[in-house]
Amino acid sequence: MSAQDRLTDALYGLGWSTVKKLPEPVAVRLGHTIADLAWKQRGKGVRRMESNYARVVPGASPERLAELSRAGMRSYLRYWMESFRLPAWSEERVKAGFDPKDVQYLTEGLAAGKGVILALPHLANWDLAGAWVTTQLGIPFTTVAERLKPETLYDRFVAYREGLGMEVLPHSGGTAFGTLARRLRDGGLVCLVADRDLSASGVEVDFFGDTARMPAGPALLAQQTGALLLPVTLWYDDTPVMRGRVHPPVEVPESGTRAEKTSVMTQALADAFATGIADHPEDWHMLQRLWLADLDPEKGRP
């Protein structure tokens, strides 16, 4: 392991071991302080965030984009502070920490014996939403995690999410899709973050007026297993409670090839994500390139 990898792993370990012990008001203030310092330094992530916000809020002035990026960094650090502290939260705190609308789409789908796929963008705190599902609803679920470097950091994230009641599969290795399909055929729940996929299998969608790629997995799983595909959007307000909405099911088209159906369904997901992101752009934690034109202006490809 390189010195940089050891440092990265140590910093995350420090966060989980130290931040979770802080009183909540202290953790909130610390998050704001770190966010504001990062924002003032205007590193690559902050500049990319502003560039992404410029697509979400067309016509926004530089001053408005700067306001959004500062709020975005505070939202991003709120996510991290909550995540570091979630393992120490009581069941009551987890239950009180999230207030979603239209959860009946999820509960009724599972009660009918169907598997359910929840697809989310990088909005607010998807880990808290997952912990609420396992705690408040008592429903276990399966998700997928990207393999991080160093491996010890990936192991930390897996242990963290498993501690919240999730089954975590590695994104790489080729076996995740089959396992997810089995869970869904058994009437289970699968949750996937699904607003960015730069691989060759990514589906091109229109997203805020330009082309981006999103993963085909949610649509393919729904077609293959008959599971409900439900978009979910999340946001913060001025309270300690995160808000959210479960959107109506994305239907499988009656006609077309598998690729055509996947394209239509993934576009429907992108449209639902865009609705939530447009309403709460500062809670969209996208600090990387997403649109093809930003990846390679000449070719429109990564």
Tab-separated table of C-alpha atoms in Angstrom:
chain	number	residue	atom	x	y	z
A	1	MET	CA	0.000	0.000	0.000
A	2	SER	CA	1.344	3.418	-0.946
A	3	ALA	CA	1.833	6.225	1.552
A	4	GLN	CA	-1.110	8.101	-0.043
A	5	ASP	CA	-3.358	5.047	0.322
A	6	ARG	CA	-2.358	4.613	3.956
A	7	LEU	CA	-3.121	8.277	4.633
A	8	THR	CA	-6.521	8.039	2.923
A	9	ASP	CA	-7.454	4.937	4.891
A	10	ALA	CA	-6.271	6.496	8.150
A	11	LEU	CA	-8.303	9.674	7.602
A	12	TYR	CA	-11.509	7.738	6.978
A	13	GLY	CA	-10.775	5.574	9.998
A	14	LEU	CA	-10.297	8.713	12.079
A	15	GLY	CA	-13.638	10.034	10.866
A	16	TRP	CA	-15.543	6.900	11.861
A	17	SER	CA	-13.775	6.572	15.201
A	18	THR	CA	-13.785	10.240	16.249
A	19	VAL	CA	-16.610	12.156	14.567
A	20	LYS	CA	-19.255	9.664	15.700
A	21	LYS	CA	-18.368	10.503	19.322
A	22	LEU	CA	-18.952	14.259	18.907
A	23	PRO	CA	-22.164	15.907	20.106
A	24	GLU	CA	-24.381	16.526	17.105
A	25	PRO	CA	-24.180	20.365	17.179
A	26	VAL	CA	-20.375	20.125	17.278
A	27	ALA	CA	-20.347	17.740	14.318
A	28	VAL	CA	-22.616	20.087	12.351
A	29	ARG	CA	-20.354	23.075	12.995
A	30	LEU	CA	-17.275	21.040	12.104
A	31	GLY	CA	-18.892	19.986	8.828
A	32	HIS	CA	-19.698	23.600	7.939
A	33	THR	CA	-16.144	24.681	8.758
A	34	ILE	CA	-14.531	21.994	6.597
A	35	ALA	CA	-16.998	22.651	3.767
A	36	ASP	CA	-16.356	26.392	3.775
A	37	LEU	CA	-12.588	25.900	3.795
A	38	ALA	CA	-12.781	23.506	0.854
A	39	TRP	CA	-15.091	25.888	-0.999
A	40	LYS	CA	-12.742	28.847	-0.512
A	41	GLN	CA	-9.817	26.850	-1.889
A	42	ARG	CA	-11.786	26.256	-5.122
A	43	GLY	CA	-10.216	22.898	-5.865
A	44	LYS	CA	-11.083	20.687	-8.806
A	45	GLY	CA	-14.135	19.176	-7.109
A	46	VAL	CA	-15.673	22.563	-6.293
A	47	ARG	CA	-15.086	23.835	-9.826
A	48	ARG	CA	-16.602	20.697	-11.300
A	49	MET	CA	-19.595	21.017	-8.987
A	50	GLU	CA	-20.184	24.554	-10.251
A	51	SER	CA	-19.856	23.391	-13.844
A	52	ASN	CA	-22.471	20.689	-13.234
A	53	TYR	CA	-24.766	23.154	-11.486
A	54	ALA	CA	-24.501	25.441	-14.507
A	55	ARG	CA	-26.292	22.755	-16.525
A	56	VAL	CA	-28.902	22.175	-13.849
A	57	VAL	CA	-29.614	25.898	-13.388
A	58	PRO	CA	-29.196	27.357	-16.879
A	59	GLY	CA	-28.595	31.096	-16.976
A	60	ALA	CA	-27.341	31.213	-13.390
A	61	SER	CA	-24.891	34.047	-12.781
A	62	PRO	CA	-21.361	33.346	-11.486
A	63	GLU	CA	-22.501	34.687	-8.116
A	64	ARG	CA	-25.462	32.290	-8.050
A	65	LEU	CA	-23.241	29.350	-9.004
A	66	ALA	CA	-20.820	30.281	-6.228
A	67	GLU	CA	-23.706	30.342	-3.741
A	68	LEU	CA	-24.855	26.946	-4.976
A	69	SER	CA	-21.400	25.410	-4.749
A	70	ARG	CA	-20.944	26.676	-1.191
A	71	ALA	CA	-24.321	25.215	-0.228
A	72	GLY	CA	-23.384	22.074	-2.155
A	73	MET	CA	-20.171	21.609	-0.192
A	74	ARG	CA	-22.060	22.077	3.072
A	75	SER	CA	-24.583	19.467	1.941
A	76	TYR	CA	-21.756	17.123	0.933
A	77	LEU	CA	-20.063	17.475	4.316
A	78	ARG	CA	-23.402	16.959	6.045
A	79	TYR	CA	-23.553	13.637	4.224
A	80	TRP	CA	-20.100	12.690	5.507
A	81	MET	CA	-20.726	13.840	9.067
A	82	GLU	CA	-23.974	11.884	9.182
A	83	SER	CA	-22.317	8.850	7.656
A	84	PHE	CA	-19.484	8.876	10.183
A	85	ARG	CA	-22.052	9.142	12.972
A	86	LEU	CA	-24.736	6.741	11.698
A	87	PRO	CA	-23.211	3.633	13.341
A	88	ALA	CA	-23.593	5.333	16.725
A	89	TRP	CA	-27.164	6.557	16.167
A	90	SER	CA	-29.937	4.889	18.123
A	91	GLU	CA	-32.806	3.228	16.268
A	92	GLU	CA	-35.010	6.130	17.328
A	93	ARG	CA	-32.580	8.677	15.878
A	94	VAL	CA	-32.432	6.799	12.576
A	95	LYS	CA	-36.222	6.551	12.392
A	96	ALA	CA	-36.610	10.258	13.152
A	97	GLY	CA	-33.869	11.273	10.721
A	98	PHE	CA	-35.741	10.604	7.473
A	99	ASP	CA	-39.241	11.566	6.337
A	100	PRO	CA	-40.057	10.155	2.883
A	101	LYS	CA	-43.241	10.615	0.883
A	102	ASP	CA	-45.145	7.916	-1.023
A	103	VAL	CA	-43.427	4.961	0.633
A	104	GLN	CA	-46.542	2.944	-0.223
A	105	TYR	CA	-45.088	2.269	-3.682
A	106	LEU	CA	-42.333	0.315	-1.945
A	107	THR	CA	-44.344	-1.404	0.776
A	108	GLU	CA	-47.252	-2.367	-1.487
A	109	GLY	CA	-44.881	-3.734	-4.123
A	110	LEU	CA	-43.143	-5.956	-1.580
A	111	ALA	CA	-46.465	-6.999	-0.019
A	112	ALA	CA	-47.633	-8.148	-3.461
A	113	GLY	CA	-44.689	-10.538	-3.582
A	114	LYS	CA	-42.779	-8.592	-6.198
A	115	GLY	CA	-39.173	-7.682	-5.888
A	116	VAL	CA	-38.532	-3.942	-5.797
A	117	ILE	CA	-35.609	-1.931	-7.160
A	118	LEU	CA	-35.015	1.514	-5.669
A	119	ALA	CA	-32.831	3.657	-7.953
A	120	LEU	CA	-31.327	6.864	-6.558
A	121	PRO	CA	-29.038	9.654	-7.731
A	122	HIS	CA	-26.231	11.064	-5.568
A	123	LEU	CA	-28.669	13.264	-3.640
A	124	ALA	CA	-28.380	14.024	0.093
A	125	ASN	CA	-27.628	10.876	2.144
A	126	TRP	CA	-28.571	7.582	0.495
A	127	ASP	CA	-26.944	5.661	3.380
A	128	LEU	CA	-29.333	7.271	5.860
A	129	ALA	CA	-32.261	6.380	3.604
A	130	GLY	CA	-31.035	2.792	3.562
A	131	ALA	CA	-30.631	2.686	7.338
A	132	TRP	CA	-34.201	4.012	7.681
A	133	VAL	CA	-35.511	1.227	5.433
A	134	THR	CA	-33.819	-1.485	7.493
A	135	THR	CA	-34.754	0.146	10.827
A	136	GLN	CA	-38.161	1.792	10.406
A	137	LEU	CA	-39.581	-0.653	7.866
A	138	GLY	CA	-37.568	-3.675	9.009
A	139	ILE	CA	-36.768	-4.550	5.399
A	140	PRO	CA	-33.286	-5.850	4.542
A	141	PHE	CA	-31.920	-5.086	1.107
A	142	THR	CA	-29.003	-5.692	-1.215
A	143	THR	CA	-26.821	-3.038	-2.807
A	144	VAL	CA	-23.606	-2.754	-4.793
A	145	ALA	CA	-20.419	-0.901	-3.836
A	146	GLU	CA	-17.650	0.205	-6.160
A	147	ARG	CA	-14.294	-1.280	-5.259
A	148	LEU	CA	-12.252	1.544	-3.764
A	149	LYS	CA	-8.519	1.940	-3.438
A	150	PRO	CA	-6.939	1.040	-1.121
A	151	GLU	CA	-8.693	-2.269	-0.492
A	152	THR	CA	-8.757	-1.543	3.229
A	153	LEU	CA	-10.921	1.531	2.538
A	154	TYR	CA	-13.355	-0.598	0.516
A	155	ASP	CA	-13.487	-3.024	3.440
A	156	ARG	CA	-14.320	-0.140	5.789
A	157	PHE	CA	-17.257	0.936	3.609
A	158	VAL	CA	-18.553	-2.611	3.315
A	159	ALA	CA	-18.367	-3.110	7.096
A	160	TYR	CA	-20.049	0.263	7.648
A	161	ARG	CA	-22.975	-0.514	5.338
A	162	GLU	CA	-23.339	-4.072	6.557
A	163	GLY	CA	-23.511	-2.635	10.064
A	164	LEU	CA	-26.530	-0.614	8.915
A	165	GLY	CA	-28.307	-3.791	7.785
A	166	MET	CA	-27.374	-3.888	4.094
A	167	GLU	CA	-26.043	-6.780	2.038
A	168	VAL	CA	-23.180	-5.301	-0.004
A	169	LEU	CA	-21.898	-6.834	-3.251
A	170	PRO	CA	-18.738	-5.710	-5.072
A	171	HIS	CA	-19.422	-3.875	-8.334
A	172	SER	CA	-16.597	-5.661	-10.118
A	173	GLY	CA	-16.253	-9.377	-10.677
A	174	GLY	CA	-19.315	-9.988	-12.837
A	175	THR	CA	-21.420	-11.839	-10.240
A	176	ALA	CA	-23.380	-8.926	-8.767
A	177	PHE	CA	-26.114	-8.881	-11.454
A	178	GLY	CA	-26.971	-12.568	-10.995
A	179	THR	CA	-27.136	-12.220	-7.212
A	180	LEU	CA	-29.335	-9.116	-7.472
A	181	ALA	CA	-31.669	-10.949	-9.850
A	182	ARG	CA	-31.997	-13.860	-7.415
A	183	ARG	CA	-32.807	-11.512	-4.542
A	184	LEU	CA	-35.525	-9.846	-6.636
A	185	ARG	CA	-37.055	-13.137	-7.794
A	186	ASP	CA	-37.292	-14.096	-4.119
A	187	GLY	CA	-39.358	-10.930	-3.544
A	188	GLY	CA	-36.509	-8.932	-2.038
A	189	LEU	CA	-35.386	-5.318	-2.211
A	190	VAL	CA	-32.423	-3.961	-4.162
A	191	CYS	CA	-31.157	-0.359	-3.851
A	192	LEU	CA	-28.810	1.131	-6.455
A	193	VAL	CA	-27.226	4.565	-6.920
A	194	ALA	CA	-27.811	5.020	-10.632
A	195	ASP	CA	-27.016	8.469	-12.015
A	196	ARG	CA	-23.506	7.928	-13.417
A	197	ASP	CA	-22.015	5.165	-15.564
A	198	LEU	CA	-19.054	5.850	-17.820
A	199	SER	CA	-18.583	2.238	-18.901
A	200	ALA	CA	-19.262	0.915	-22.378
A	201	SER	CA	-22.537	-0.575	-21.102
A	202	GLY	CA	-23.885	2.788	-19.926
A	203	VAL	CA	-27.134	3.955	-21.540
A	204	GLU	CA	-27.143	7.377	-23.180
A	205	VAL	CA	-29.883	9.643	-21.851
A	206	ASP	CA	-30.932	13.234	-22.268
A	207	PHE	CA	-30.167	14.912	-18.947
A	208	PHE	CA	-30.774	18.623	-18.514
A	209	GLY	CA	-30.608	19.105	-22.290
A	210	ASP	CA	-27.409	17.198	-23.041
A	211	THR	CA	-26.241	13.595	-23.291
A	212	ALA	CA	-25.020	11.636	-20.277
A	213	ARG	CA	-24.635	7.936	-19.520
A	214	MET	CA	-26.479	6.098	-16.775
A	215	PRO	CA	-26.303	2.422	-15.790
A	216	ALA	CA	-28.470	-0.125	-17.596
A	217	GLY	CA	-28.649	-2.404	-14.542
A	218	PRO	CA	-31.889	-1.149	-12.926
A	219	ALA	CA	-33.879	-1.397	-16.164
A	220	LEU	CA	-32.384	-4.773	-17.101
A	221	LEU	CA	-33.123	-6.204	-13.655
A	222	ALA	CA	-36.730	-5.020	-13.845
A	223	GLN	CA	-37.185	-6.622	-17.267
A	224	GLN	CA	-35.537	-9.883	-16.297
A	225	THR	CA	-37.225	-10.403	-12.925
A	226	GLY	CA	-40.555	-8.557	-13.115
A	227	ALA	CA	-39.546	-6.390	-10.149
A	228	LEU	CA	-40.924	-2.890	-9.683
A	229	LEU	CA	-38.477	-0.137	-10.599
A	230	LEU	CA	-38.972	2.905	-8.373
A	231	PRO	CA	-36.955	6.149	-8.668
A	232	VAL	CA	-36.197	7.850	-5.346
A	233	THR	CA	-35.062	11.427	-4.753
A	234	LEU	CA	-33.755	12.888	-1.484
A	235	TRP	CA	-33.091	16.365	-0.145
A	236	TYR	CA	-32.193	18.325	2.949
A	237	ASP	CA	-34.031	21.294	4.407
A	238	ASP	CA	-33.231	23.544	7.348
A	239	THR	CA	-33.996	20.825	9.891
A	240	PRO	CA	-31.989	17.782	11.037
A	241	VAL	CA	-34.491	15.597	9.134
A	242	MET	CA	-33.761	14.478	5.577
A	243	ARG	CA	-36.715	14.458	3.184
A	244	GLY	CA	-37.406	12.138	0.285
A	245	ARG	CA	-39.905	10.911	-2.262
A	246	VAL	CA	-40.550	7.516	-3.822
A	247	HIS	CA	-41.689	8.151	-7.401
A	248	PRO	CA	-44.258	6.052	-9.302
A	249	PRO	CA	-42.981	2.856	-10.957
A	250	VAL	CA	-41.086	2.994	-14.230
A	251	GLU	CA	-43.032	0.644	-16.479
A	252	VAL	CA	-41.488	-1.874	-18.846
A	253	PRO	CA	-42.533	-0.941	-22.422
A	254	GLU	CA	-44.856	-3.456	-24.059
A	255	SER	CA	-42.880	-3.587	-27.297
A	256	GLY	CA	-39.339	-3.175	-28.537
A	257	THR	CA	-36.040	-4.980	-28.202
A	258	ARG	CA	-34.376	-5.366	-24.833
A	259	ALA	CA	-31.996	-2.533	-25.688
A	260	GLU	CA	-34.887	-0.281	-26.747
A	261	LYS	CA	-36.832	-1.025	-23.569
A	262	THR	CA	-33.724	-0.399	-21.475
A	263	SER	CA	-33.182	2.953	-23.181
A	264	VAL	CA	-36.780	4.081	-22.552
A	265	MET	CA	-36.726	2.988	-18.918
A	266	THR	CA	-33.334	4.532	-18.166
A	267	GLN	CA	-34.526	7.806	-19.697
A	268	ALA	CA	-37.560	7.684	-17.385
A	269	LEU	CA	-35.203	7.259	-14.424
A	270	ALA	CA	-33.100	10.194	-15.637
A	271	ASP	CA	-36.238	12.360	-15.905
A	272	ALA	CA	-37.264	11.501	-12.338
A	273	PHE	CA	-33.746	12.208	-11.084
A	274	ALA	CA	-33.726	15.534	-12.943
A	275	THR	CA	-36.927	16.578	-11.186
A	276	GLY	CA	-35.396	16.049	-7.760
A	277	ILE	CA	-32.050	17.581	-8.693
A	278	ALA	CA	-33.654	20.682	-10.230
A	279	ASP	CA	-35.667	21.241	-7.050
A	280	HIS	CA	-32.622	20.809	-4.772
A	281	PRO	CA	-29.457	21.242	-6.856
A	282	GLU	CA	-27.254	21.970	-3.836
A	283	ASP	CA	-27.954	18.447	-2.507
A	284	TRP	CA	-26.670	16.734	-5.672
A	285	HIS	CA	-23.160	15.601	-4.765
A	286	MET	CA	-21.680	15.266	-8.237
A	287	LEU	CA	-18.061	16.388	-8.081
A	288	GLN	CA	-17.032	14.505	-11.236
A	289	ARG	CA	-17.634	14.883	-14.938
A	290	LEU	CA	-20.945	13.395	-16.045
A	291	TRP	CA	-21.976	14.707	-19.455
A	292	LEU	CA	-20.245	13.260	-22.506
A	293	ALA	CA	-19.402	16.714	-23.818
A	294	ASP	CA	-17.458	17.393	-20.613
A	295	LEU	CA	-15.632	14.072	-20.803
A	296	ASP	CA	-14.327	14.690	-24.328
A	297	PRO	CA	-15.552	17.821	-26.125
A	298	GLU	CA	-14.200	16.510	-29.445
A	299	LYS	CA	-15.768	13.047	-29.425
A	300	GLY	CA	-18.415	13.232	-26.745
A	301	ARG	CA	-16.946	10.064	-25.231
A	302	PRO	CA	-14.838	9.166	-22.194
